Short mmCIF file of C-alpha atoms in Angstrom, two decimals:
data_model
loop_
_atom_site.label_atom_id
_atom_site.label_comp_id
_atom_site.label_asym_id
_atom_site.label_seq_id
_atom_site.Cartn_x
_atom_site.Cartn_y
_atom_site.Cartn_z
CA UNK A 1 -62.65 225.42 -46.89
CA UNK A 2 -60.01 223.20 -47.43
CA UNK A 3 -59.34 223.92 -51.02
CA UNK A 4 -59.17 227.53 -49.79
CA UNK A 5 -57.11 227.23 -47.03
CA UNK A 6 -54.47 225.45 -49.76
CA UNK A 7 -54.66 227.50 -52.30
CA UNK A 8 -54.22 229.76 -49.91
CA UNK A 9 -50.89 228.26 -48.59
CA UNK A 10 -49.72 227.61 -51.65
CA UNK A 11 -49.63 231.57 -52.31
CA UNK A 12 -48.09 232.30 -49.31
CA UNK A 13 -45.53 230.20 -50.42
CA UNK A 14 -45.03 231.63 -53.21
CA UNK A 15 -44.89 235.07 -51.94
CA UNK A 16 -41.76 234.39 -49.13
CA UNK A 17 -39.83 232.18 -51.34
CA UNK A 18 -40.35 234.04 -54.63
CA UNK A 19 -41.34 237.39 -53.82
CA UNK A 20 -42.06 240.51 -51.18
CA UNK A 21 -44.23 242.35 -50.27
CA UNK A 22 -44.38 245.36 -52.91
CA UNK A 23 -45.16 249.37 -51.28
CA UNK A 24 -48.28 250.28 -53.58
CA UNK A 25 -47.00 253.59 -54.31
CA UNK A 26 -44.91 251.13 -56.81
CA UNK A 27 -48.22 249.20 -57.71
CA UNK A 28 -48.41 248.41 -61.98
CA UNK A 29 -51.49 248.74 -63.62
CA UNK A 30 -51.17 245.56 -66.59
CA UNK A 31 -54.33 244.73 -68.46
CA UNK A 32 -55.14 240.35 -68.24
CA UNK A 33 -57.92 239.85 -70.02
CA UNK A 34 -58.82 236.11 -70.89
CA UNK A 35 -59.09 235.35 -74.95
CA UNK A 36 -61.58 231.60 -74.19
CA UNK A 37 -59.30 229.94 -76.19
CA UNK A 38 -56.46 229.04 -73.81
CA UNK A 39 -54.58 232.64 -73.55
CA UNK A 40 -54.87 235.05 -71.49
CA UNK A 41 -54.14 238.31 -73.42
CA UNK A 42 -50.90 240.60 -71.47
CA UNK A 43 -50.87 244.27 -72.17
CA UNK A 44 -48.40 246.19 -70.11
CA UNK A 45 -45.58 248.91 -70.44
CA UNK A 46 -42.69 247.43 -69.15
CA UNK A 47 -40.05 249.90 -68.82
CA UNK A 48 -38.06 248.91 -65.94
CA UNK A 49 -34.35 248.10 -66.20
CA UNK A 50 -34.18 244.98 -64.58
CA UNK A 51 -36.03 241.75 -64.90
CA UNK A 52 -40.35 241.55 -64.44
CA UNK A 53 -41.67 238.31 -64.59
CA UNK A 54 -45.08 237.26 -65.10
CA UNK A 55 -46.57 233.85 -62.55
CA UNK A 56 -48.77 231.98 -63.98
CA UNK A 57 -50.46 229.16 -61.66
CA UNK A 58 -53.87 226.91 -61.84
CA UNK A 59 -55.42 226.68 -58.04
CA UNK A 60 -53.21 223.12 -57.04
CA UNK A 61 -51.10 222.97 -60.66
CA UNK A 62 -47.44 223.40 -61.90
CA UNK A 63 -46.11 227.18 -61.56
CA UNK A 64 -45.13 228.38 -64.57
CA UNK A 65 -42.62 232.23 -64.90
CA UNK A 66 -42.95 233.98 -68.16
CA UNK A 67 -39.61 236.83 -68.31
CA UNK A 68 -41.51 239.54 -70.18
CA UNK A 69 -39.71 241.87 -73.10
CA UNK A 70 -39.26 245.45 -72.14
CA UNK A 71 -41.28 248.61 -73.80
CA UNK A 72 -44.70 248.29 -74.80
CA UNK A 73 -46.31 244.01 -74.56
CA UNK A 74 -49.06 243.14 -75.93
CA UNK A 75 -48.33 239.10 -75.90
CA UNK A 76 -51.24 235.96 -75.38
CA UNK A 77 -50.13 233.88 -72.15
CA UNK A 78 -51.03 230.16 -72.38
CA UNK A 79 -53.28 228.34 -69.58
CA UNK A 80 -52.73 224.56 -70.79
CA UNK A 81 -53.33 223.25 -67.78
CA UNK A 82 -57.36 222.47 -67.54
CA UNK A 83 -59.98 224.38 -66.73
CA UNK A 84 -60.48 225.93 -63.45
CA UNK A 85 -58.84 229.44 -62.00
CA UNK A 86 -55.64 230.82 -62.67
CA UNK A 87 -53.22 233.24 -60.30
CA UNK A 88 -51.71 236.04 -63.11
CA UNK A 89 -49.15 237.33 -60.61
CA UNK A 90 -46.91 240.21 -61.90
CA UNK A 91 -43.70 240.70 -60.64
CA UNK A 92 -40.29 243.09 -60.59
CA UNK A 93 -36.64 242.32 -59.38
CA UNK A 94 -35.63 243.83 -56.67
CA UNK A 95 -32.52 242.26 -55.75
CA UNK A 96 -30.85 238.52 -56.49
CA UNK A 97 -34.00 236.15 -57.01
CA UNK A 98 -35.94 238.50 -55.16
CA UNK A 99 -39.18 239.62 -56.65
CA UNK A 100 -42.36 242.52 -55.48
CA UNK A 101 -45.12 241.83 -56.75
CA UNK A 102 -46.67 244.46 -58.52
CA UNK A 103 -50.46 242.96 -59.71
CA UNK A 104 -52.38 239.94 -58.87
CA UNK A 105 -55.42 238.88 -60.91
CA UNK A 106 -57.44 235.79 -61.50
CA UNK A 107 -58.94 234.16 -64.65
CA UNK A 108 -61.66 231.33 -64.79
CA UNK A 109 -60.89 229.28 -67.65
CA UNK A 110 -63.64 227.48 -68.66
CA UNK A 111 -63.25 225.44 -72.69
CA UNK A 112 -65.53 222.74 -74.01
CA UNK A 113 -62.69 220.71 -74.35
CA UNK A 114 -58.93 220.69 -72.96
CA UNK A 115 -57.69 220.16 -76.91
CA UNK A 116 -58.54 223.71 -77.22
CA UNK A 117 -55.80 225.17 -75.33
CA UNK A 118 -53.05 223.32 -78.19
CA UNK A 119 -55.04 225.02 -81.04
CA UNK A 120 -53.82 228.63 -80.50
CA UNK A 121 -51.13 231.70 -81.20
CA UNK A 122 -49.87 232.31 -77.82
CA UNK A 123 -46.01 233.86 -75.98
CA UNK A 124 -44.05 230.18 -76.99
CA UNK A 125 -45.86 229.10 -80.02
CA UNK A 126 -46.10 232.60 -81.52
CA UNK A 127 -47.51 231.84 -84.82
CA UNK A 128 -50.46 233.65 -87.90
CA UNK A 129 -51.36 232.85 -91.18
CA UNK A 130 -48.76 235.05 -92.70
CA UNK A 131 -45.91 233.64 -91.70
CA UNK A 132 -44.12 231.44 -93.72
CA UNK A 133 -44.06 228.31 -92.08
CA UNK A 134 -47.68 228.69 -91.62
CA UNK A 135 -47.97 228.99 -95.91
CA UNK A 136 -45.74 225.82 -96.08
CA UNK A 137 -47.80 223.81 -93.06
CA UNK A 138 -50.86 224.97 -95.19
CA UNK A 139 -49.40 223.68 -98.77
CA UNK A 140 -47.87 220.02 -97.30
CA UNK A 141 -51.07 219.44 -95.74
CA UNK A 142 -53.98 220.29 -97.85
CA UNK A 143 -57.27 218.71 -96.88
CA UNK A 144 -56.17 216.00 -95.61
CA UNK A 145 -56.84 213.36 -92.85
CA UNK A 146 -55.45 214.70 -89.11
CA UNK A 147 -53.14 211.60 -90.29
CA UNK A 148 -51.84 212.63 -93.44
CA UNK A 149 -51.39 216.29 -92.04
CA UNK A 150 -49.01 215.19 -89.08
CA UNK A 151 -47.32 212.50 -91.81
CA UNK A 152 -46.04 214.92 -94.09
CA UNK A 153 -45.42 217.79 -91.72
CA UNK A 154 -43.51 215.17 -89.76
CA UNK A 155 -41.71 214.85 -92.80
CA UNK A 156 -40.53 217.89 -93.90
CA UNK A 157 -39.14 218.45 -90.72
CA UNK A 158 -37.32 215.72 -89.87
CA UNK A 159 -36.00 215.60 -93.77
CA UNK A 160 -35.11 219.35 -94.00
CA UNK A 161 -34.18 220.32 -90.43
CA UNK A 162 -31.02 219.57 -88.36
CA UNK A 163 -29.98 219.74 -85.14
CA UNK A 164 -27.75 223.22 -84.01
CA UNK A 165 -24.32 221.88 -81.43
CA UNK A 166 -23.07 225.76 -81.64
CA UNK A 167 -26.66 227.00 -80.48
CA UNK A 168 -26.91 224.52 -78.11
CA UNK A 169 -23.48 224.87 -76.59
CA UNK A 170 -24.34 228.41 -76.18
CA UNK A 171 -27.79 228.49 -75.50
CA UNK A 172 -26.85 229.84 -71.73
CA UNK A 173 -25.65 233.30 -73.19
CA UNK A 174 -28.16 233.26 -75.72
CA UNK A 175 -30.77 233.73 -72.69
CA UNK A 176 -28.39 235.42 -70.23
CA UNK A 177 -30.90 238.84 -70.06
CA UNK A 178 -34.69 236.47 -70.82
CA UNK A 179 -35.24 232.97 -71.03
CA UNK A 180 -35.14 231.85 -75.03
CA UNK A 181 -37.91 231.47 -76.87
CA UNK A 182 -38.25 230.30 -80.09
CA UNK A 183 -38.85 232.61 -83.67
CA UNK A 184 -40.77 231.19 -85.67
CA UNK A 185 -40.34 232.57 -89.21
CA UNK A 186 -36.19 232.61 -87.52
CA UNK A 187 -36.32 228.23 -86.95
CA UNK A 188 -37.74 228.20 -90.55
CA UNK A 189 -35.46 229.88 -92.66
CA UNK A 190 -32.87 229.16 -90.52
CA UNK A 191 -33.27 225.14 -91.26
CA UNK A 192 -31.39 224.36 -87.65
CA UNK A 193 -32.59 224.37 -84.18
CA UNK A 194 -32.16 223.13 -81.15
CA UNK A 195 -34.37 221.01 -79.68
CA UNK A 196 -36.77 223.17 -78.29
CA UNK A 197 -37.11 225.04 -81.68
CA UNK A 198 -38.17 221.84 -83.32
CA UNK A 199 -41.44 221.16 -81.41
CA UNK A 200 -42.15 225.10 -81.26
CA UNK A 201 -42.24 225.04 -85.29
CA UNK A 202 -43.70 221.34 -84.61
CA UNK A 203 -46.44 222.60 -82.69
CA UNK A 204 -47.28 226.03 -85.05
CA UNK A 205 -47.15 224.09 -88.36
CA UNK A 206 -50.03 221.45 -86.94
CA UNK A 207 -52.31 223.81 -84.90
CA UNK A 208 -52.52 226.37 -87.83
CA UNK A 209 -53.95 222.92 -89.69
CA UNK A 210 -56.24 222.63 -87.09
CA UNK A 211 -54.18 219.82 -84.97
CA UNK A 212 -53.51 220.03 -81.36
CA UNK A 213 -50.38 219.88 -80.40
CA UNK A 214 -48.15 220.62 -76.76
CA UNK A 215 -45.10 221.61 -76.72
CA UNK A 216 -43.96 219.23 -73.91
CA UNK A 217 -40.37 219.96 -71.36
CA UNK A 218 -38.76 217.36 -69.55
CA UNK A 219 -36.38 214.27 -70.02
CA UNK A 220 -36.05 210.91 -71.43
CA UNK A 221 -33.67 208.05 -72.17
CA UNK A 222 -32.74 209.97 -76.36
CA UNK A 223 -32.22 212.63 -74.87
CA UNK A 224 -29.02 213.28 -72.78
CA UNK A 225 -30.04 216.58 -71.57
CA UNK A 226 -33.08 219.20 -70.77
CA UNK A 227 -35.27 218.14 -73.47
CA UNK A 228 -38.58 219.44 -75.65
CA UNK A 229 -40.75 217.47 -77.51
CA UNK A 230 -44.05 217.28 -78.82
CA UNK A 231 -47.65 215.30 -78.01
CA UNK A 232 -49.99 215.64 -80.70
CA UNK A 233 -53.75 214.79 -81.18
CA UNK A 234 -54.96 212.28 -83.21
CA UNK A 235 -57.00 209.40 -83.35
CA UNK A 236 -58.69 210.02 -79.99
CA UNK A 237 -55.59 210.16 -78.19
CA UNK A 238 -52.48 212.02 -77.25
CA UNK A 239 -49.03 211.27 -79.35
CA UNK A 240 -45.58 211.35 -78.75
CA UNK A 241 -43.43 212.73 -81.53
CA UNK A 242 -39.44 213.55 -81.14
CA UNK A 243 -38.21 215.40 -84.42
CA UNK A 244 -35.19 216.68 -83.00
CA UNK A 245 -34.15 212.80 -82.52
CA UNK A 246 -35.71 211.07 -85.54
CA UNK A 247 -33.77 213.87 -87.84
CA UNK A 248 -30.85 213.07 -86.33
CA UNK A 249 -31.72 209.64 -87.21
CA UNK A 250 -32.75 210.12 -90.47
CA UNK A 251 -29.26 211.83 -91.20
CA UNK A 252 -27.55 208.69 -89.67
CA UNK A 253 -29.76 206.41 -91.66
CA UNK A 254 -30.99 204.85 -88.84
CA UNK A 255 -34.16 203.35 -88.59
CA UNK A 256 -36.87 205.40 -86.22
CA UNK A 257 -40.54 205.76 -85.85
CA UNK A 258 -43.01 208.47 -85.79
CA UNK A 259 -44.89 208.04 -82.22
CA UNK A 260 -42.71 206.51 -79.42
CA UNK A 261 -43.77 205.48 -76.07
CA UNK A 262 -44.93 207.18 -73.32
CA UNK A 263 -43.39 205.31 -71.20
CA UNK A 264 -39.70 207.02 -71.61
CA UNK A 265 -41.40 210.62 -72.29
CA UNK A 266 -43.14 210.26 -68.66
CA UNK A 267 -40.98 213.04 -66.72
CA UNK A 268 -42.36 216.37 -67.94
CA UNK A 269 -42.06 219.53 -66.35
CA UNK A 270 -43.45 221.91 -68.27
CA UNK A 271 -46.18 221.64 -71.16
CA UNK A 272 -47.05 224.68 -73.52
#
């Protein structure tokens, strides 16, 4: 009973802070189905002229919010906080920062290993086998060990991609209508990007060759602002890789190492 009461309190607070009760005459119907790979498939027709968000929360976990694109939506939303019951709350903006609940769906995740959630394609790390970046990952990695795959893809990104200072300066303008999410193909072809671009590209390429990889956002002494990096599973443990930092060190002809100290990357906000 204590766990149930605590969860209900969290949901009630969520409604009071982020949402209002939505009149049933305006209720929407989205299809949210468990893909059993660490994601749910969201199918929804978003015809609203205002922002629509999907709030995702594991019982007792961190609350994640996703801006839902306009038009016909068919996307995979990640469940990256482990096994358990997740609540998916579809909300529509009604005024200012106030959102109204349109639909709530519960999904129970039960994976044989938490690492499975970090191998799939999803809304944040969107890729498939036809993607040019993924084809490059296949050619780089071959049939080598996981350590070889990580090393080859890491070196490719560090040595071939530069930091996009103009994009970093204008990111708030870029994300005015919706939260910025990197496009793997565009980032690959541009050969430059911000930290979020670096980490999503790395995750897509490594996942495509079977290496569990996380995109992690938060704070580190190696960056002056909100940052993104990767946690990569190798040698039976998670390891921190920061290609954004290392690419700049490479260009400055400074020493750097592929794996970072976890203690420098412990201030985590979100994990995808």
